[in-house]
PDB file of C-alpha atoms in Angstrom:
ATOM      1  CA  UNK A  90      34.810 -20.021 -23.730  1.00  0.00           C
ATOM      2  CA  UNK A  91      32.171 -21.686 -21.554  1.00  0.00           C
ATOM      3  CA  UNK A  92      30.604 -18.328 -20.699  1.00  0.00           C
ATOM      4  CA  UNK A  93      30.302 -17.621 -24.441  1.00  0.00           C
ATOM      5  CA  UNK A  94      28.013 -20.636 -24.824  1.00  0.00           C
ATOM      6  CA  UNK A  95      26.124 -20.001 -21.547  1.00  0.00           C
ATOM      7  CA  UNK A  96      25.330 -16.362 -22.308  1.00  0.00           C
ATOM      8  CA  UNK A  97      22.659 -17.095 -24.958  1.00  0.00           C
ATOM      9  CA  UNK A  98      21.078 -19.654 -22.600  1.00  0.00           C
ATOM     10  CA  UNK A  99      20.893 -17.134 -19.727  1.00  0.00           C
ATOM     11  CA  UNK A 100      19.452 -14.464 -22.012  1.00  0.00           C
ATOM     12  CA  UNK A 101      16.874 -16.938 -23.338  1.00  0.00           C
ATOM     13  CA  UNK A 102      15.816 -17.906 -19.806  1.00  0.00           C
ATOM     14  CA  UNK A 103      15.467 -14.275 -18.727  1.00  0.00           C
ATOM     15  CA  UNK A 104      13.376 -13.572 -21.814  1.00  0.00           C
ATOM     16  CA  UNK A 105      11.228 -16.629 -21.192  1.00  0.00           C
ATOM     17  CA  UNK A 106      10.713 -15.803 -17.524  1.00  0.00           C
ATOM     18  CA  UNK A 107      10.380 -12.023 -17.829  1.00  0.00           C
ATOM     19  CA  UNK A 108       7.441 -10.715 -15.836  1.00  0.00           C
ATOM     20  CA  UNK A 109       7.094 -13.985 -13.918  1.00  0.00           C
ATOM     21  CA  UNK A 110       5.738 -12.235 -10.810  1.00  0.00           C
ATOM     22  CA  UNK A 111       3.334  -9.312 -10.786  1.00  0.00           C
ATOM     23  CA  UNK A 112       3.125  -7.805  -7.290  1.00  0.00           C
ATOM     24  CA  UNK A 113       0.833  -4.823  -6.782  1.00  0.00           C
ATOM     25  CA  UNK A 114       0.360  -3.161  -3.378  1.00  0.00           C
ATOM     26  CA  UNK A 115      -2.467  -0.662  -3.031  1.00  0.00           C
ATOM     27  CA  UNK A 116      -3.522   1.589  -0.139  1.00  0.00           C
ATOM     28  CA  UNK A 117      -7.169   2.581  -0.573  1.00  0.00           C
ATOM     29  CA  UNK A 118      -8.447   5.432   1.610  1.00  0.00           C
ATOM     30  CA  UNK A 119     -12.237   5.257   1.223  1.00  0.00           C
ATOM     31  CA  UNK A 120     -12.838   7.816   3.970  1.00  0.00           C
ATOM     32  CA  UNK A 121     -11.301   9.150   7.174  1.00  0.00           C
ATOM     33  CA  UNK A 122     -11.999   6.010   9.215  1.00  0.00           C
ATOM     34  CA  UNK A 123     -12.160   3.262   6.616  1.00  0.00           C
ATOM     35  CA  UNK A 124      -9.690   1.834   4.146  1.00  0.00           C
ATOM     36  CA  UNK A 125      -7.889  -1.268   2.890  1.00  0.00           C
ATOM     37  CA  UNK A 126      -4.416  -2.488   2.094  1.00  0.00           C
ATOM     38  CA  UNK A 127      -4.861  -4.546  -1.065  1.00  0.00           C
ATOM     39  CA  UNK A 128      -2.236  -6.839  -2.571  1.00  0.00           C
ATOM     40  CA  UNK A 129      -2.665  -8.466  -5.954  1.00  0.00           C
ATOM     41  CA  UNK A 130      -0.082 -11.139  -6.693  1.00  0.00           C
ATOM     42  CA  UNK A 131       0.055 -13.108  -9.916  1.00  0.00           C
ATOM     43  CA  UNK A 132       2.627 -15.750 -10.858  1.00  0.00           C
ATOM     44  CA  UNK A 133       3.259 -16.642 -14.472  1.00  0.00           C
ATOM     45  CA  UNK A 134       2.667 -20.250 -15.473  1.00  0.00           C
ATOM     46  CA  UNK A 135       6.310 -20.629 -16.521  1.00  0.00           C
ATOM     47  CA  UNK A 136       7.436 -19.960 -12.954  1.00  0.00           C
ATOM     48  CA  UNK A 137       4.969 -22.291 -11.262  1.00  0.00           C
ATOM     49  CA  UNK A 138       5.887 -25.029 -13.726  1.00  0.00           C
ATOM     50  CA  UNK A 139       9.535 -24.673 -12.686  1.00  0.00           C
ATOM     51  CA  UNK A 140       8.855 -24.562  -8.943  1.00  0.00           C
ATOM     52  CA  UNK A 141       5.227 -25.078  -7.941  1.00  0.00           C
ATOM     53  CA  UNK A 142       6.189 -26.140  -4.402  1.00  0.00           C
ATOM     54  CA  UNK A 143       8.194 -22.991  -3.651  1.00  0.00           C
ATOM     55  CA  UNK A 144       5.518 -20.780  -5.188  1.00  0.00           C
ATOM     56  CA  UNK A 145       2.854 -22.389  -2.988  1.00  0.00           C
ATOM     57  CA  UNK A 146       4.986 -21.912   0.127  1.00  0.00           C
ATOM     58  CA  UNK A 147       5.368 -18.218  -0.606  1.00  0.00           C
ATOM     59  CA  UNK A 148       1.646 -17.670  -1.249  1.00  0.00           C
ATOM     60  CA  UNK A 149       0.764 -19.673   1.876  1.00  0.00           C
ATOM     61  CA  UNK A 150       3.042 -17.492   4.010  1.00  0.00           C
ATOM     62  CA  UNK A 151       1.340 -14.358   2.639  1.00  0.00           C
ATOM     63  CA  UNK A 152      -2.072 -15.787   3.536  1.00  0.00           C
ATOM     64  CA  UNK A 153      -0.923 -16.521   7.102  1.00  0.00           C
ATOM     65  CA  UNK A 154       0.515 -13.049   7.638  1.00  0.00           C
ATOM     66  CA  UNK A 155      -2.678 -11.436   6.313  1.00  0.00           C
ATOM     67  CA  UNK A 156      -4.856 -13.564   8.585  1.00  0.00           C
ATOM     68  CA  UNK A 157      -2.719 -12.532  11.559  1.00  0.00           C
ATOM     69  CA  UNK A 158      -3.685  -8.899  10.769  1.00  0.00           C
ATOM     70  CA  UNK A 159      -7.436  -9.631  10.434  1.00  0.00           C
ATOM     71  CA  UNK A 160      -7.096  -9.689   6.662  1.00  0.00           C
ATOM     72  CA  UNK A 161      -8.795 -11.850   4.067  1.00  0.00           C
ATOM     73  CA  UNK A 162      -7.372 -13.635   1.055  1.00  0.00           C
ATOM     74  CA  UNK A 163      -8.922 -14.956  -2.118  1.00  0.00           C
ATOM     75  CA  UNK A 164      -7.249 -17.465  -4.409  1.00  0.00           C
ATOM     76  CA  UNK A 165      -8.266 -16.555  -7.952  1.00  0.00           C
ATOM     77  CA  UNK A 166      -6.236 -19.507  -9.226  1.00  0.00           C
ATOM     78  CA  UNK A 167      -3.236 -21.577  -8.065  1.00  0.00           C
ATOM     79  CA  UNK A 168      -1.055 -18.764  -9.467  1.00  0.00           C
ATOM     80  CA  UNK A 169      -3.058 -15.694  -8.386  1.00  0.00           C
ATOM     81  CA  UNK A 170      -4.099 -14.305  -5.012  1.00  0.00           C
ATOM     82  CA  UNK A 171      -5.753 -11.127  -3.705  1.00  0.00           C
ATOM     83  CA  UNK A 172      -5.123 -10.000  -0.122  1.00  0.00           C
ATOM     84  CA  UNK A 173      -7.247  -7.385   1.667  1.00  0.00           C
ATOM     85  CA  UNK A 174      -6.307  -6.008   5.093  1.00  0.00           C
ATOM     86  CA  UNK A 175      -8.749  -3.426   6.529  1.00  0.00           C
ATOM     87  CA  UNK A 176      -7.743  -0.415   8.628  1.00  0.00           C
ATOM     88  CA  UNK A 177      -9.867   2.043  10.600  1.00  0.00           C
ATOM     89  CA  UNK A 178      -7.582   5.089  10.692  1.00  0.00           C
ATOM     90  CA  UNK A 179      -4.119   6.327   9.722  1.00  0.00           C
ATOM     91  CA  UNK A 180      -2.434   4.922  12.824  1.00  0.00           C
ATOM     92  CA  UNK A 181      -3.844   1.445  12.184  1.00  0.00           C
ATOM     93  CA  UNK A 182      -2.792   1.643   8.525  1.00  0.00           C
ATOM     94  CA  UNK A 183       0.839   2.298   9.490  1.00  0.00           C
ATOM     95  CA  UNK A 184       0.875  -0.426  12.142  1.00  0.00           C
ATOM     96  CA  UNK A 185      -0.592  -3.102   9.859  1.00  0.00           C
ATOM     97  CA  UNK A 186       1.397  -2.123   6.766  1.00  0.00           C
ATOM     98  CA  UNK A 187       4.747  -2.111   8.587  1.00  0.00           C
ATOM     99  CA  UNK A 188       3.990  -5.314  10.473  1.00  0.00           C
ATOM    100  CA  UNK A 189       3.032  -7.153   7.284  1.00  0.00           C
ATOM    101  CA  UNK A 190       6.229  -6.250   5.440  1.00  0.00           C
ATOM    102  CA  UNK A 191       8.436  -6.321   8.573  1.00  0.00           C
ATOM    103  CA  UNK A 192       6.857  -8.938  10.866  1.00  0.00           C
ATOM    104  CA  UNK A 193       8.188  -8.865  14.459  1.00  0.00           C
ATOM    105  CA  UNK A 194      10.325 -11.787  15.540  1.00  0.00           C
ATOM    106  CA  UNK A 195       8.317 -14.309  17.516  1.00  0.00           C
ATOM    107  CA  UNK A 196       7.721 -18.027  17.548  1.00  0.00           C
ATOM    108  CA  UNK A 197       4.644 -17.569  15.339  1.00  0.00           C
ATOM    109  CA  UNK A 198       6.203 -15.232  12.788  1.00  0.00           C
ATOM    110  CA  UNK A 199       9.393 -17.283  12.772  1.00  0.00           C
ATOM    111  CA  UNK A 200       7.349 -20.271  11.604  1.00  0.00           C
ATOM    112  CA  UNK A 201       5.987 -18.100   8.775  1.00  0.00           C
ATOM    113  CA  UNK A 202       9.507 -17.061   7.885  1.00  0.00           C
ATOM    114  CA  UNK A 203      10.788 -20.617   7.932  1.00  0.00           C
ATOM    115  CA  UNK A 204       8.097 -21.580   5.412  1.00  0.00           C
ATOM    116  CA  UNK A 205       8.683 -18.486   3.245  1.00  0.00           C
ATOM    117  CA  UNK A 206      10.394 -19.199  -0.047  1.00  0.00           C
ATOM    118  CA  UNK A 207      11.590 -15.553  -0.349  1.00  0.00           C
ATOM    119  CA  UNK A 208      10.385 -15.542  -3.935  1.00  0.00           C
ATOM    120  CA  UNK A 209      10.184 -11.740  -3.675  1.00  0.00           C
ATOM    121  CA  UNK A 210      12.131 -10.186  -0.816  1.00  0.00           C
ATOM    122  CA  UNK A 211      10.208  -6.946  -0.389  1.00  0.00           C
ATOM    123  CA  UNK A 212      11.026  -4.733   2.611  1.00  0.00           C
ATOM    124  CA  UNK A 213       8.824  -1.661   3.017  1.00  0.00           C
ATOM    125  CA  UNK A 214       8.300   0.974   5.688  1.00  0.00           C
ATOM    126  CA  UNK A 215       5.547   3.592   5.743  1.00  0.00           C
ATOM    127  CA  UNK A 216       4.841   6.694   7.830  1.00  0.00           C
ATOM    128  CA  UNK A 217       1.884   9.085   7.817  1.00  0.00           C
ATOM    129  CA  UNK A 218       1.412  12.620   9.147  1.00  0.00           C
ATOM    130  CA  UNK A 219      -2.158  13.854   9.547  1.00  0.00           C
ATOM    131  CA  UNK A 220      -3.531  17.335  10.186  1.00  0.00           C
ATOM    132  CA  UNK A 221      -7.151  18.259  10.830  1.00  0.00           C
ATOM    133  CA  UNK A 222      -8.495  21.338   9.008  1.00  0.00           C
ATOM    134  CA  UNK A 223     -12.019  21.205  10.494  1.00  0.00           C
ATOM    135  CA  UNK A 224     -13.917  19.932   7.429  1.00  0.00           C
ATOM    136  CA  UNK A 225     -10.907  18.160   5.910  1.00  0.00           C
ATOM    137  CA  UNK A 226      -8.011  16.009   7.065  1.00  0.00           C
ATOM    138  CA  UNK A 227      -4.666  16.424   5.315  1.00  0.00           C
ATOM    139  CA  UNK A 228      -2.444  13.339   4.982  1.00  0.00           C
ATOM    140  CA  UNK A 229       1.254  13.277   4.135  1.00  0.00           C
ATOM    141  CA  UNK A 230       2.415   9.750   3.315  1.00  0.00           C
ATOM    142  CA  UNK A 231       6.048   8.609   3.117  1.00  0.00           C
ATOM    143  CA  UNK A 232       7.047   5.178   1.836  1.00  0.00           C
ATOM    144  CA  UNK A 233      10.443   3.515   1.562  1.00  0.00           C
ATOM    145  CA  UNK A 234      10.741   0.202  -0.296  1.00  0.00           C
ATOM    146  CA  UNK A 235      14.111  -1.548  -0.202  1.00  0.00           C
ATOM    147  CA  UNK A 236      14.550  -3.672  -3.332  1.00  0.00           C
ATOM    148  CA  UNK A 237      18.326  -3.952  -3.258  1.00  0.00           C
ATOM    149  CA  UNK A 238      18.077  -7.723  -2.869  1.00  0.00           C
ATOM    150  CA  UNK A 239      16.444  -7.835  -6.310  1.00  0.00           C
ATOM    151  CA  UNK A 240      19.556  -6.505  -8.020  1.00  0.00           C
ATOM    152  CA  UNK A 241      23.312  -6.969  -8.067  1.00  0.00           C
ATOM    153  CA  UNK A 242      25.164  -3.652  -7.946  1.00  0.00           C
ATOM    154  CA  UNK A 243      28.561  -2.666  -9.317  1.00  0.00           C
ATOM    155  CA  UNK A 244      31.107  -0.826  -7.169  1.00  0.00           C
ATOM    156  CA  UNK A 245      29.763   2.416  -8.683  1.00  0.00           C
ATOM    157  CA  UNK A 246      26.240   1.576  -7.520  1.00  0.00           C
ATOM    158  CA  UNK A 247      24.805   0.695 -10.937  1.00  0.00           C
ATOM    159  CA  UNK A 248      22.516  -2.323 -11.398  1.00  0.00           C
ATOM    160  CA  UNK A 249      24.478  -4.859 -13.440  1.00  0.00           C
ATOM    161  CA  UNK A 250      22.252  -7.912 -12.880  1.00  0.00           C
ATOM    162  CA  UNK A 251      18.608  -7.596 -11.956  1.00  0.00           C
ATOM    163  CA  UNK A 252      16.310 -10.378 -10.853  1.00  0.00           C
ATOM    164  CA  UNK A 253      13.784  -7.556 -10.948  1.00  0.00           C
ATOM    165  CA  UNK A 254      13.435  -8.229 -14.652  1.00  0.00           C
ATOM    166  CA  UNK A 255      11.423 -11.242 -13.502  1.00  0.00           C
ATOM    167  CA  UNK A 256       9.235  -9.141 -11.188  1.00  0.00           C
ATOM    168  CA  UNK A 257       6.800  -6.301 -11.899  1.00  0.00           C
ATOM    169  CA  UNK A 258       6.340  -4.278  -8.720  1.00  0.00           C
ATOM    170  CA  UNK A 259       4.021  -1.329  -8.248  1.00  0.00           C
ATOM    171  CA  UNK A 260       2.585   0.725  -5.405  1.00  0.00           C
ATOM    172  CA  UNK A 261      -0.838   2.337  -5.763  1.00  0.00           C
ATOM    173  CA  UNK A 262      -2.396   5.046  -3.595  1.00  0.00           C
ATOM    174  CA  UNK A 263      -6.114   5.825  -3.845  1.00  0.00           C
ATOM    175  CA  UNK A 264      -7.832   8.729  -2.074  1.00  0.00           C
ATOM    176  CA  UNK A 265     -11.061  10.770  -2.395  1.00  0.00           C
ATOM    177  CA  UNK A 266      -9.423  13.997  -3.628  1.00  0.00           C
ATOM    178  CA  UNK A 267      -6.361  16.252  -3.529  1.00  0.00           C
ATOM    179  CA  UNK A 268      -4.023  13.364  -4.355  1.00  0.00           C
ATOM    180  CA  UNK A 269      -0.548  14.599  -5.305  1.00  0.00           C
ATOM    181  CA  UNK A 270       2.909  13.115  -5.832  1.00  0.00           C
ATOM    182  CA  UNK A 271       5.319  15.383  -3.944  1.00  0.00           C
ATOM    183  CA  UNK A 272       8.601  13.552  -4.470  1.00  0.00           C
ATOM    184  CA  UNK A 273       9.713  10.118  -5.694  1.00  0.00           C
ATOM    185  CA  UNK A 274      12.766   8.546  -7.301  1.00  0.00           C
ATOM    186  CA  UNK A 275      10.724   6.296  -9.560  1.00  0.00           C
ATOM    187  CA  UNK A 276       8.277   6.801 -12.412  1.00  0.00           C
ATOM    188  CA  UNK A 277       4.572   7.233 -11.722  1.00  0.00           C
ATOM    189  CA  UNK A 278       1.260   7.730 -13.478  1.00  0.00           C
ATOM    190  CA  UNK A 279      -1.720   9.614 -12.064  1.00  0.00           C
ATOM    191  CA  UNK A 280      -5.302   9.255 -13.211  1.00  0.00           C
ATOM    192  CA  UNK A 281      -8.618  10.016 -11.566  1.00  0.00           C
ATOM    193  CA  UNK A 282      -8.306   9.237  -7.867  1.00  0.00           C
ATOM    194  CA  UNK A 283      -5.130   7.175  -7.849  1.00  0.00           C
ATOM    195  CA  UNK A 284      -1.377   7.297  -8.451  1.00  0.00           C
ATOM    196  CA  UNK A 285       0.594   4.247  -9.614  1.00  0.00           C
ATOM    197  CA  UNK A 286       4.350   4.121  -8.963  1.00  0.00           C
ATOM    198  CA  UNK A 287       6.529   1.571 -10.800  1.00  0.00           C
ATOM    199  CA  UNK A 288       9.110   0.348  -8.288  1.00  0.00           C
ATOM    200  CA  UNK A 289      12.684  -0.191  -9.445  1.00  0.00           C
ATOM    201  CA  UNK A 290      14.680  -3.285  -8.394  1.00  0.00           C
ATOM    202  CA  UNK A 291      18.214  -3.002  -7.063  1.00  0.00           C
ATOM    203  CA  UNK A 292      17.642   0.241  -5.150  1.00  0.00           C
ATOM    204  CA  UNK A 293      15.742   1.911  -2.315  1.00  0.00           C
ATOM    205  CA  UNK A 294      12.537   3.409  -3.716  1.00  0.00           C
ATOM    206  CA  UNK A 295      11.213   6.492  -1.897  1.00  0.00           C
ATOM    207  CA  UNK A 296       7.760   8.012  -2.317  1.00  0.00           C
ATOM    208  CA  UNK A 297       6.178  11.081  -0.729  1.00  0.00           C
ATOM    209  CA  UNK A 298       2.560  11.931  -1.501  1.00  0.00           C
ATOM    210  CA  UNK A 299      -0.266  13.980  -0.017  1.00  0.00           C
ATOM    211  CA  UNK A 300      -4.049  13.735  -0.143  1.00  0.00           C
ATOM    212  CA  UNK A 301      -7.203  14.933   1.608  1.00  0.00           C
ATOM    213  CA  UNK A 302     -10.168  13.120   3.105  1.00  0.00           C
ATOM    214  CA  UNK A 303     -13.365  14.577   4.594  1.00  0.00           C
ATOM    215  CA  UNK A 304     -13.248  15.047   8.385  1.00  0.00           C
ATOM    216  CA  UNK A 305     -16.594  13.686   9.514  1.00  0.00           C
ATOM    217  CA  UNK A 306     -15.911  14.696  13.116  1.00  0.00           C
ATOM    218  CA  UNK A 307     -15.482  18.341  12.061  1.00  0.00           C
ATOM    219  CA  UNK A 308     -18.463  18.209   9.712  1.00  0.00           C
ATOM    220  CA  UNK A 309     -20.593  16.608  12.435  1.00  0.00           C
ATOM    221  CA  UNK A 310     -19.540  19.178  15.046  1.00  0.00           C
ATOM    222  CA  UNK A 311     -20.416  22.103  12.768  1.00  0.00           C
ATOM    223  CA  UNK A 312     -23.712  20.410  11.868  1.00  0.00           C
ATOM    224  CA  UNK A 313     -24.660  20.061  15.550  1.00  0.00           C
ATOM    225  CA  UNK A 314     -23.822  23.736  16.196  1.00  0.00           C
ATOM    226  CA  UNK A 315     -25.957  24.816  13.224  1.00  0.00           C
ATOM    227  CA  UNK A 316     -28.899  22.723  14.441  1.00  0.00           C
ATOM    228  CA  UNK A 317     -28.611  24.263  17.896  1.00  0.00           C
ATOM    229  CA  UNK A 318     -28.575  27.783  16.418  1.00  0.00           C
ATOM    230  CA  UNK A 319     -31.586  27.018  14.223  1.00  0.00           C
ATOM    231  CA  UNK A 320     -33.479  25.625  17.218  1.00  0.00           C
ATOM    232  CA  UNK A 321     -32.610  28.669  19.313  1.00  0.00           C
ATOM    233  CA  UNK A 322     -33.747  31.013  16.523  1.00  0.00           C
ATOM    234  CA  UNK A 323     -37.047  29.158  16.040  1.00  0.00           C
ATOM    235  CA  UNK A 324     -37.781  29.400  19.761  1.00  0.00           C
ATOM    236  CA  UNK A 325     -36.628  32.950  20.504  1.00  0.00           C
ATOM    237  CA  UNK A 326     -36.718  34.524  17.030  1.00  0.00           C
ATOM    238  CA  UNK A 327     -33.138  35.737  17.322  1.00  0.00           C
ATOM    239  CA  UNK A 328     -29.666  34.253  17.536  1.00  0.00           C
ATOM    240  CA  UNK A 329     -27.862  34.014  20.895  1.00  0.00           C
ATOM    241  CA  UNK A 330     -25.868  37.133  21.747  1.00  0.00           C
ATOM    242  CA  UNK A 331     -27.917  39.349  19.431  1.00  0.00           C
ATOM    243  CA  UNK A 332     -30.389  41.710  21.140  1.00  0.00           C
ATOM    244  CA  UNK A 333     -33.455  42.719  19.154  1.00  0.00           C
ATOM    245  CA  UNK A 334     -34.217  46.441  18.891  1.00  0.00           C
ATOM    246  CA  UNK A 335     -37.351  47.537  20.769  1.00  0.00           C
TER     247      UNK A 335
END
């Protein structure tokens, strides 16, 4: 009988608090050796009114982890923050991304964890395979995001209660060209030079995508060879290895 009266209250609270946290994670590949991991986190006013202290602890812990990875943060408001962590190549991207979402156990990171309110328990792991095609570099990105802590599952594996209804989570990948979703178990939208995946709470989200970036090393090498050939031709009036007819 008690549950009959509590049910409308629970439904009302979930409706009131729906979309309390917007958490967007973006990987921006500007070029082969320059990019950023960008996180845009926004807390609804209803949530901060209920627990401003816990919300501040969580945002503070994110700022500390970003700073530990040479990142920068900007507080748009007490409820909104933007985090930018630069990377210089694919290897550095993987190292920084995985360390941010799975910080190694140490005295320093333990202090971050102790102060973390676990407002959104987001565990993510990324890998990247790269292949050089002279003028272009091909990238194959794999991402696994474990959001099972944001949902209560039935014995059949179905989500029966989802705290994810309070959280909007998305992963964004931006690249110069050739961007393609290969496989994913969640919905996505592609436009221009980016793909946006909507992550689902209560399950492990998997994403596989590919993209291309210009290989400046290959382009530079070919450019140097062409300049050498042009210089040789200007001086000797023929290309090396080619004998002029007398």
